[in-house]
Short mmCIF file of C-alpha atoms in Angstrom, two decimals:
data_model
loop_
_atom_site.label_atom_id
_atom_site.label_comp_id
_atom_site.label_asym_id
_atom_site.label_seq_id
_atom_site.Cartn_x
_atom_site.Cartn_y
_atom_site.Cartn_z
CA MET A 1 18.32 -206.87 -159.86
CA THR A 2 16.39 -204.05 -158.87
CA SER A 3 16.70 -200.85 -160.79
CA LEU A 4 14.19 -197.47 -160.52
CA ALA A 5 12.52 -196.82 -164.00
CA GLN A 6 14.39 -197.00 -166.99
CA GLN A 7 15.67 -193.59 -167.88
CA SER A 8 16.85 -192.69 -171.35
CA GLN A 9 20.43 -191.98 -171.75
CA PRO A 10 22.05 -188.49 -170.45
CA ASP A 11 22.15 -186.01 -172.77
CA GLN A 12 25.98 -185.46 -173.46
CA ILE A 13 25.74 -182.73 -175.87
CA SER A 14 23.92 -179.80 -176.95
CA ARG A 15 20.07 -180.82 -177.33
CA ARG A 16 17.39 -178.14 -179.65
CA ASN A 17 14.55 -179.74 -179.44
CA SER A 18 11.16 -179.27 -181.91
CA VAL A 19 7.86 -179.95 -182.36
CA PRO A 20 7.62 -183.12 -184.58
CA GLY A 21 5.24 -182.08 -187.27
CA LYS A 22 4.83 -178.53 -186.27
CA THR A 23 7.95 -176.07 -188.74
CA ASP A 24 5.17 -173.35 -189.36
CA TRP A 25 3.49 -173.83 -185.88
CA ASP A 26 7.35 -173.27 -184.61
CA GLN A 27 8.18 -170.59 -186.67
CA ARG A 28 4.62 -168.39 -185.38
CA TYR A 29 6.15 -169.37 -181.97
CA SER A 30 9.35 -168.63 -182.34
CA ASP A 31 8.39 -165.12 -183.60
CA GLU A 32 5.43 -164.20 -180.79
CA ARG A 33 7.36 -166.41 -177.74
CA TYR A 34 9.32 -162.73 -177.20
CA SER A 35 7.31 -160.57 -178.82
CA ARG A 36 6.74 -158.45 -174.57
CA GLN A 37 10.21 -158.73 -173.64
CA ILE A 38 10.58 -157.09 -177.37
CA LEU A 39 8.99 -154.14 -176.60
CA PHE A 40 10.95 -153.74 -173.44
CA ARG A 41 12.37 -150.70 -174.22
CA GLY A 42 15.65 -152.23 -172.24
CA ILE A 43 16.32 -155.21 -175.01
CA GLY A 44 13.78 -154.37 -177.59
CA ALA A 45 14.68 -156.73 -181.61
CA GLU A 46 19.04 -156.30 -181.10
CA GLY A 47 19.03 -156.78 -177.36
CA GLN A 48 17.42 -160.25 -178.44
CA ARG A 49 18.89 -161.08 -181.03
CA LYS A 50 22.24 -160.57 -179.16
CA LEU A 51 20.56 -162.77 -175.60
CA ALA A 52 19.81 -165.32 -178.77
CA THR A 53 23.20 -166.11 -179.88
CA ALA A 54 24.81 -165.98 -176.02
CA ARG A 55 26.43 -168.96 -173.79
CA VAL A 56 25.71 -168.14 -170.14
CA ALA A 57 26.90 -171.22 -167.26
CA ILE A 58 24.75 -171.60 -164.24
CA VAL A 59 26.74 -173.30 -162.09
CA GLY A 60 24.80 -175.56 -159.27
CA CYS A 61 21.41 -176.40 -160.07
CA GLY A 62 19.78 -176.00 -156.35
CA ALA A 63 17.66 -173.49 -155.38
CA THR A 64 18.90 -170.47 -157.01
CA GLY A 65 20.58 -171.95 -160.01
CA SER A 66 17.23 -173.33 -160.73
CA ALA A 67 15.60 -170.28 -160.25
CA LEU A 68 18.00 -169.00 -162.81
CA ALA A 69 17.80 -171.69 -165.00
CA GLY A 70 14.02 -170.67 -165.84
CA LEU A 71 14.03 -167.56 -166.21
CA LEU A 72 16.55 -167.10 -168.75
CA ALA A 73 15.13 -170.09 -170.42
CA ARG A 74 12.13 -168.27 -171.09
CA ALA A 75 14.39 -165.39 -171.67
CA GLY A 76 15.47 -166.75 -174.71
CA ILE A 77 19.62 -167.61 -174.25
CA GLY A 78 21.03 -169.16 -176.30
CA THR A 79 23.04 -171.56 -175.04
CA LEU A 80 22.90 -172.63 -171.25
CA ARG A 81 25.76 -175.01 -169.33
CA ILE A 82 24.23 -175.86 -166.00
CA ILE A 83 26.86 -177.43 -163.92
CA ASP A 84 25.59 -179.48 -161.35
CA ARG A 85 27.03 -182.28 -158.73
CA ASP A 86 23.92 -183.28 -157.13
CA TYR A 87 20.93 -185.02 -157.30
CA VAL A 88 17.02 -184.55 -156.17
CA GLU A 89 15.63 -184.80 -153.00
CA PRO A 90 11.80 -183.94 -151.84
CA SER A 91 13.22 -181.56 -149.50
CA ASN A 92 14.49 -179.02 -152.43
CA LEU A 93 11.25 -179.17 -153.65
CA GLN A 94 9.79 -176.43 -151.00
CA ARG A 95 12.20 -173.94 -153.26
CA GLN A 96 13.65 -175.25 -156.51
CA LEU A 97 11.56 -174.56 -158.72
CA LEU A 98 12.52 -176.44 -161.75
CA PHE A 99 11.77 -180.35 -159.80
CA ASP A 100 8.97 -182.58 -158.69
CA GLU A 101 8.22 -185.42 -157.09
CA GLN A 102 9.53 -187.75 -159.48
CA ASP A 103 12.92 -186.35 -160.14
CA ALA A 104 13.24 -186.90 -156.25
CA TYR A 105 11.52 -190.56 -156.21
CA HIS A 106 14.33 -191.31 -159.14
CA SER A 107 17.25 -188.78 -157.83
CA LEU A 108 17.53 -187.92 -161.11
CA PRO A 109 21.05 -185.50 -161.40
CA LYS A 110 20.08 -181.68 -161.29
CA ALA A 111 20.99 -180.55 -164.56
CA ILE A 112 19.79 -183.78 -165.80
CA ALA A 113 16.51 -182.82 -164.81
CA ALA A 114 16.88 -179.29 -165.30
CA VAL A 115 17.41 -179.74 -168.89
CA ARG A 116 14.86 -182.24 -169.39
CA LYS A 117 12.26 -178.94 -167.86
CA VAL A 118 13.67 -176.50 -169.70
CA ALA A 119 13.77 -178.70 -172.83
CA ALA A 120 10.09 -178.83 -172.62
CA PHE A 121 9.06 -175.01 -172.07
CA ASN A 122 11.51 -173.80 -174.80
CA SER A 123 12.60 -176.07 -177.09
CA GLN A 124 14.71 -173.63 -179.13
CA ILE A 125 17.61 -172.80 -177.26
CA VAL A 126 20.53 -175.75 -176.62
CA VAL A 127 20.40 -176.41 -172.43
CA GLU A 128 23.51 -178.60 -172.16
CA PRO A 129 23.73 -181.01 -168.25
CA LYS A 130 27.06 -181.61 -166.76
CA VAL A 131 26.87 -183.91 -164.35
CA GLU A 132 29.98 -182.96 -162.04
CA ASP A 133 31.78 -181.02 -159.52
CA LEU A 134 34.26 -177.99 -160.81
CA ILE A 135 36.97 -178.21 -159.40
CA PRO A 136 40.14 -176.91 -160.77
CA ALA A 137 41.02 -179.68 -163.05
CA ASN A 138 38.10 -179.47 -165.13
CA ILE A 139 36.93 -175.49 -164.27
CA GLU A 140 38.58 -174.99 -167.56
CA ALA A 141 36.65 -177.74 -169.60
CA LEU A 142 33.07 -176.51 -167.86
CA LEU A 143 33.54 -173.33 -167.95
CA GLU A 144 35.29 -173.34 -171.66
CA GLY A 145 33.24 -170.61 -174.44
CA MET A 146 31.43 -169.15 -171.68
CA GLU A 147 30.70 -165.52 -171.64
CA LEU A 148 28.43 -165.23 -167.93
CA ILE A 149 28.90 -167.35 -164.93
CA LEU A 150 26.09 -167.22 -162.71
CA ASP A 151 26.43 -168.47 -158.90
CA GLY A 152 24.08 -171.68 -157.70
CA THR A 153 26.63 -172.61 -155.75
CA ASP A 154 26.26 -173.33 -151.80
CA ASN A 155 29.60 -173.05 -150.62
CA PHE A 156 33.11 -170.51 -150.65
CA GLU A 157 35.22 -172.92 -151.76
CA THR A 158 33.38 -173.25 -155.06
CA ARG A 159 33.04 -169.58 -155.45
CA TYR A 160 36.49 -168.40 -155.19
CA LEU A 161 37.32 -171.25 -157.74
CA ILE A 162 34.89 -168.99 -159.90
CA ASN A 163 36.50 -165.72 -159.14
CA ASP A 164 40.02 -166.96 -159.54
CA TYR A 165 39.00 -167.74 -163.03
CA ALA A 166 36.80 -165.34 -163.85
CA VAL A 167 39.49 -162.83 -162.83
CA GLU A 168 41.99 -164.62 -164.71
CA ARG A 169 39.95 -164.72 -167.79
CA SER A 170 38.93 -161.22 -167.34
CA LEU A 171 35.33 -162.76 -167.25
CA PRO A 172 32.55 -161.28 -166.16
CA TRP A 173 30.18 -163.36 -163.13
CA ILE A 174 27.35 -163.31 -160.57
CA TYR A 175 27.91 -164.32 -156.90
CA SER A 176 24.45 -164.74 -155.17
CA ALA A 177 23.47 -166.35 -152.16
CA ALA A 178 20.13 -166.93 -149.96
CA VAL A 179 19.51 -168.98 -146.60
CA GLY A 180 16.67 -168.64 -144.27
CA SER A 181 15.14 -165.08 -145.74
CA TYR A 182 17.99 -162.92 -145.71
CA ALA A 183 19.68 -162.18 -150.03
CA VAL A 184 22.18 -161.34 -151.54
CA THR A 185 24.08 -161.05 -154.88
CA LEU A 186 27.25 -158.69 -156.79
CA ASN A 187 28.01 -158.71 -160.44
CA ILE A 188 31.64 -159.55 -160.58
CA LEU A 189 33.37 -157.54 -163.49
CA PRO A 190 36.35 -157.94 -163.89
CA GLY A 191 38.99 -155.28 -163.76
CA GLN A 192 36.18 -152.60 -163.70
CA THR A 193 34.94 -153.76 -160.16
CA ALA A 194 35.83 -155.58 -156.70
CA CYS A 195 36.21 -159.58 -157.45
CA LEU A 196 35.08 -162.09 -154.46
CA ALA A 197 38.35 -161.55 -152.88
CA CYS A 198 38.07 -157.79 -152.86
CA LEU A 199 35.98 -158.00 -150.65
CA PHE A 200 35.81 -161.15 -148.58
CA PRO A 201 39.61 -161.61 -148.42
CA ASP A 202 38.66 -165.35 -146.25
CA SER A 203 36.19 -167.86 -146.65
CA PRO A 204 34.13 -167.33 -143.34
CA ARG A 205 34.87 -169.05 -140.43
CA GLY A 206 33.52 -170.78 -137.09
CA MET A 207 29.50 -171.20 -137.20
CA VAL A 208 28.10 -170.37 -141.13
CA GLU A 209 24.50 -170.84 -141.88
CA THR A 210 23.56 -173.45 -143.50
CA CYS A 211 20.04 -173.91 -145.88
CA GLU A 212 20.09 -177.41 -143.65
CA THR A 213 20.73 -174.92 -140.28
CA SER A 214 18.68 -172.80 -140.77
CA GLY A 215 16.23 -173.12 -143.53
CA ILE A 216 14.92 -171.12 -146.14
CA LEU A 217 12.22 -169.04 -148.01
CA ASN A 218 11.71 -170.33 -151.29
CA SER A 219 11.43 -166.36 -151.79
CA ALA A 220 14.66 -165.11 -150.56
CA VAL A 221 15.33 -167.46 -153.36
CA ASN A 222 13.12 -166.22 -155.99
CA LEU A 223 14.33 -162.66 -155.04
CA VAL A 224 18.28 -162.82 -155.48
CA ALA A 225 17.89 -165.11 -158.76
CA SER A 226 15.43 -162.42 -160.43
CA ILE A 227 17.95 -159.82 -159.36
CA ALA A 228 20.48 -161.97 -160.88
CA ALA A 229 19.30 -162.07 -164.07
CA THR A 230 18.34 -159.35 -164.84
CA GLU A 231 21.93 -157.79 -164.44
CA ALA A 232 22.37 -160.50 -166.68
CA LEU A 233 20.39 -159.27 -169.63
CA LYS A 234 22.35 -156.16 -169.03
CA ILE A 235 25.31 -157.60 -169.20
CA LEU A 236 25.14 -160.03 -172.55
CA ILE A 237 22.62 -157.20 -173.93
CA GLY A 238 25.21 -153.96 -173.12
CA GLY A 239 28.48 -155.34 -172.19
CA ALA A 240 30.38 -154.79 -169.01
CA ASN A 241 30.24 -151.03 -169.86
CA HIS A 242 26.33 -150.71 -169.32
CA ALA A 243 25.12 -148.11 -167.97
CA ARG A 244 22.31 -149.04 -165.97
CA LEU A 245 24.98 -152.37 -163.91
CA ARG A 246 24.74 -152.10 -160.76
CA ARG A 247 28.24 -151.76 -158.93
CA SER A 248 27.28 -152.59 -155.30
CA LEU A 249 26.80 -155.65 -152.59
CA LEU A 250 23.27 -156.01 -152.46
CA SER A 251 21.40 -157.18 -149.41
CA PHE A 252 17.80 -158.16 -148.06
CA GLU A 253 16.79 -159.13 -145.00
CA LEU A 254 13.13 -159.98 -146.41
CA TRP A 255 11.13 -161.01 -142.77
CA THR A 256 12.28 -157.65 -141.54
CA ASN A 257 12.30 -155.75 -144.54
CA GLU A 258 15.50 -155.16 -144.47
CA HIS A 259 18.66 -153.91 -147.45
CA ALA A 260 21.77 -152.94 -147.71
CA GLU A 261 24.80 -151.50 -149.77
CA ILE A 262 27.84 -151.93 -150.05
CA SER A 263 29.86 -150.11 -152.64
CA ALA A 264 32.36 -152.38 -155.51
CA ALA A 265 32.92 -150.15 -157.40
CA LYS A 266 36.72 -150.50 -157.99
CA PRO A 267 38.68 -153.70 -157.19
CA HIS A 268 41.01 -153.29 -154.62
CA PRO A 269 45.21 -152.60 -155.25
CA SER A 270 45.73 -154.89 -152.78
CA CYS A 271 43.25 -157.85 -153.69
CA ARG A 272 44.94 -161.36 -154.05
CA ALA A 273 43.28 -162.04 -156.92
CA CYS A 274 42.24 -158.21 -158.73
CA GLY A 275 45.32 -157.27 -157.64
CA LEU A 276 48.36 -159.81 -156.91
CA ARG A 277 47.11 -162.79 -159.53
CA ASP A 278 47.61 -164.37 -157.60
CA PHE A 279 44.88 -167.67 -157.95
CA ILE A 280 45.54 -169.63 -155.30
CA HIS A 281 42.16 -171.79 -155.70
CA LEU A 282 42.78 -172.33 -159.63
CA ALA A 283 45.56 -173.20 -158.49
CA GLY A 284 43.61 -175.99 -156.15
CA GLU A 285 46.24 -175.69 -153.06
CA SER A 286 45.26 -177.57 -150.14
CA ARG A 287 41.80 -178.51 -151.76
CA PRO A 288 40.71 -181.22 -149.57
CA HIS A 289 39.89 -184.70 -151.99
CA ILE A 290 37.13 -185.68 -149.21
CA THR A 291 34.56 -182.00 -147.96
CA LEU A 292 31.51 -181.68 -145.90
CA CYS A 293 28.53 -182.08 -148.37
CA GLY A 294 25.41 -179.89 -145.97
CA ARG A 295 22.41 -182.36 -145.06
CA ASN A 296 24.35 -184.41 -142.67
CA SER A 297 26.18 -185.62 -145.28
CA VAL A 298 30.47 -186.34 -146.65
CA GLN A 299 31.34 -186.20 -150.55
CA ILE A 300 34.38 -187.99 -151.60
CA HIS A 301 34.93 -186.60 -155.38
CA GLU A 302 37.54 -186.48 -157.20
CA ARG A 303 37.92 -190.65 -157.98
CA HIS A 304 38.35 -190.44 -161.25
CA ARG A 305 37.02 -194.56 -161.24
CA PRO A 306 34.18 -195.40 -163.55
CA ILE A 307 31.32 -197.82 -161.90
CA ASP A 308 29.22 -200.24 -163.92
CA PHE A 309 26.15 -199.43 -162.38
CA ALA A 310 24.65 -202.92 -162.85
CA GLU A 311 27.94 -205.05 -161.61
CA MET A 312 28.34 -202.71 -158.76
CA ASP A 313 24.22 -203.38 -157.80
CA ARG A 314 25.01 -207.29 -158.00
CA ARG A 315 27.67 -206.76 -155.22
CA LEU A 316 25.86 -204.35 -153.42
CA GLN A 317 22.11 -206.61 -153.20
CA PRO A 318 23.13 -209.18 -149.78
CA HIS A 319 24.76 -206.31 -147.92
CA GLY A 320 21.45 -203.45 -148.06
CA ALA A 321 18.69 -201.66 -150.47
CA VAL A 322 20.01 -200.79 -153.16
CA ARG A 323 18.81 -199.33 -156.75
CA HIS A 324 19.87 -197.22 -160.26
CA ASN A 325 19.17 -195.91 -162.92
CA ASP A 326 21.82 -194.37 -165.99
CA PHE A 327 22.66 -191.20 -163.98
CA VAL A 328 22.83 -192.04 -160.37
CA LEU A 329 22.91 -195.79 -157.97
CA LYS A 330 21.54 -195.28 -154.26
CA PHE A 331 22.98 -197.67 -151.21
CA TRP A 332 21.70 -198.05 -148.18
CA ARG A 333 22.63 -199.60 -144.99
CA ASP A 334 21.50 -198.32 -141.93
CA PRO A 335 21.60 -195.50 -140.33
CA TYR A 336 23.99 -194.55 -143.96
CA GLU A 337 23.45 -193.89 -147.52
CA LEU A 338 25.32 -193.64 -149.83
CA THR A 339 24.35 -192.17 -153.56
CA LEU A 340 27.18 -192.50 -156.38
CA PHE A 341 27.58 -191.44 -159.57
CA PRO A 342 28.94 -193.07 -162.85
CA ASP A 343 32.93 -191.45 -162.23
CA GLY A 344 34.00 -192.81 -158.65
CA ARG A 345 32.15 -189.74 -157.28
CA ALA A 346 29.83 -190.23 -154.22
CA ILE A 347 27.39 -188.83 -151.44
CA ILE A 348 27.57 -190.12 -147.73
CA LYS A 349 24.65 -189.01 -145.75
CA GLY A 350 23.65 -189.81 -142.42
CA THR A 351 27.28 -188.60 -141.16
CA THR A 352 30.11 -185.85 -140.98
CA ASP A 353 32.65 -187.90 -140.08
CA THR A 354 34.75 -187.75 -142.92
CA ALA A 355 36.66 -191.13 -141.76
CA VAL A 356 33.62 -192.72 -141.93
CA ALA A 357 32.30 -192.20 -144.73
CA ARG A 358 36.31 -193.02 -145.94
CA SER A 359 35.61 -196.29 -144.31
CA LEU A 360 31.77 -196.84 -145.86
CA TYR A 361 33.79 -195.80 -148.81
CA ALA A 362 36.50 -198.45 -149.10
CA ARG A 363 34.41 -200.85 -147.57
CA TYR A 364 31.69 -201.30 -150.26
CA ILE A 365 32.95 -199.08 -153.52
CA GLY A 366 37.11 -199.63 -152.83
CA SER A 367 39.62 -198.43 -151.78
#
């Protein structure tokens, strides 16, 4: 049986690390760590205490999500919950700041890799990895207890789901996106500002630019993450009534030096979510069980079938190259690459034909 280098078991619960044998040093280090941030008048000692008890979820830990996680972890957010369905690939390293070549070689789930990196530079906060696809069936469990949600996703389906959940529960969230040299972000304060469905009632139609088709500048990612992280600090310190919170959709085109703002100061009375309270995405209406996943890939999700990687490795050996660690199993049968997760979810690379993907899954994993 071929396997990747052995990894420790995934962190299934909150973790708070310390430097062994360095208790006194830890205390002095803790006092000094946020001193420059406390000196900033907008935060101060009281603001830092609020950040230390804050609970924030980051949905998606790709380019924007990993930048957000790094910024907020270094700022001292008490609890970060990182939710991501994907794994680290070499193409991620140009812009996804928390990951390195070893993460890509081992195909580590991004949530797991992110937690390990954060623990290395801030052992005083709690970081919770959730290697899951955010869907209507699990959104309540994954976002329970959070006071702010940050968008690090790459698709409107998940964003509309987050929007429904946040509006229904009057929970603030921040929309962020970047592609090419373009970056855009919006604070959504339910009951006070327009929500995502107010400004974009329907998902974009026709050809939509993605990082896979149009590329992306890491500077666009870092810009939008920095703006969103700053707005997050304002919310966590002063709540949704913070006087300095931006109430507009803000966009930047870095390559052409253009920017624009669209007012989002008030909810739209006719909005499906804000006005009519019709949460179709939260209800899971018409949600597909197999979807395109970028990178010439298809995702098969919501399978809920526990996978024994060792047994699956043995079964697949005669059919192609296979290797696994505790978090993912990779199977190559030219021209396809199948990445299998412990719950049975899979990403099949090498096709955008959902019928082909379904056939490969049924042939090698089971129907």
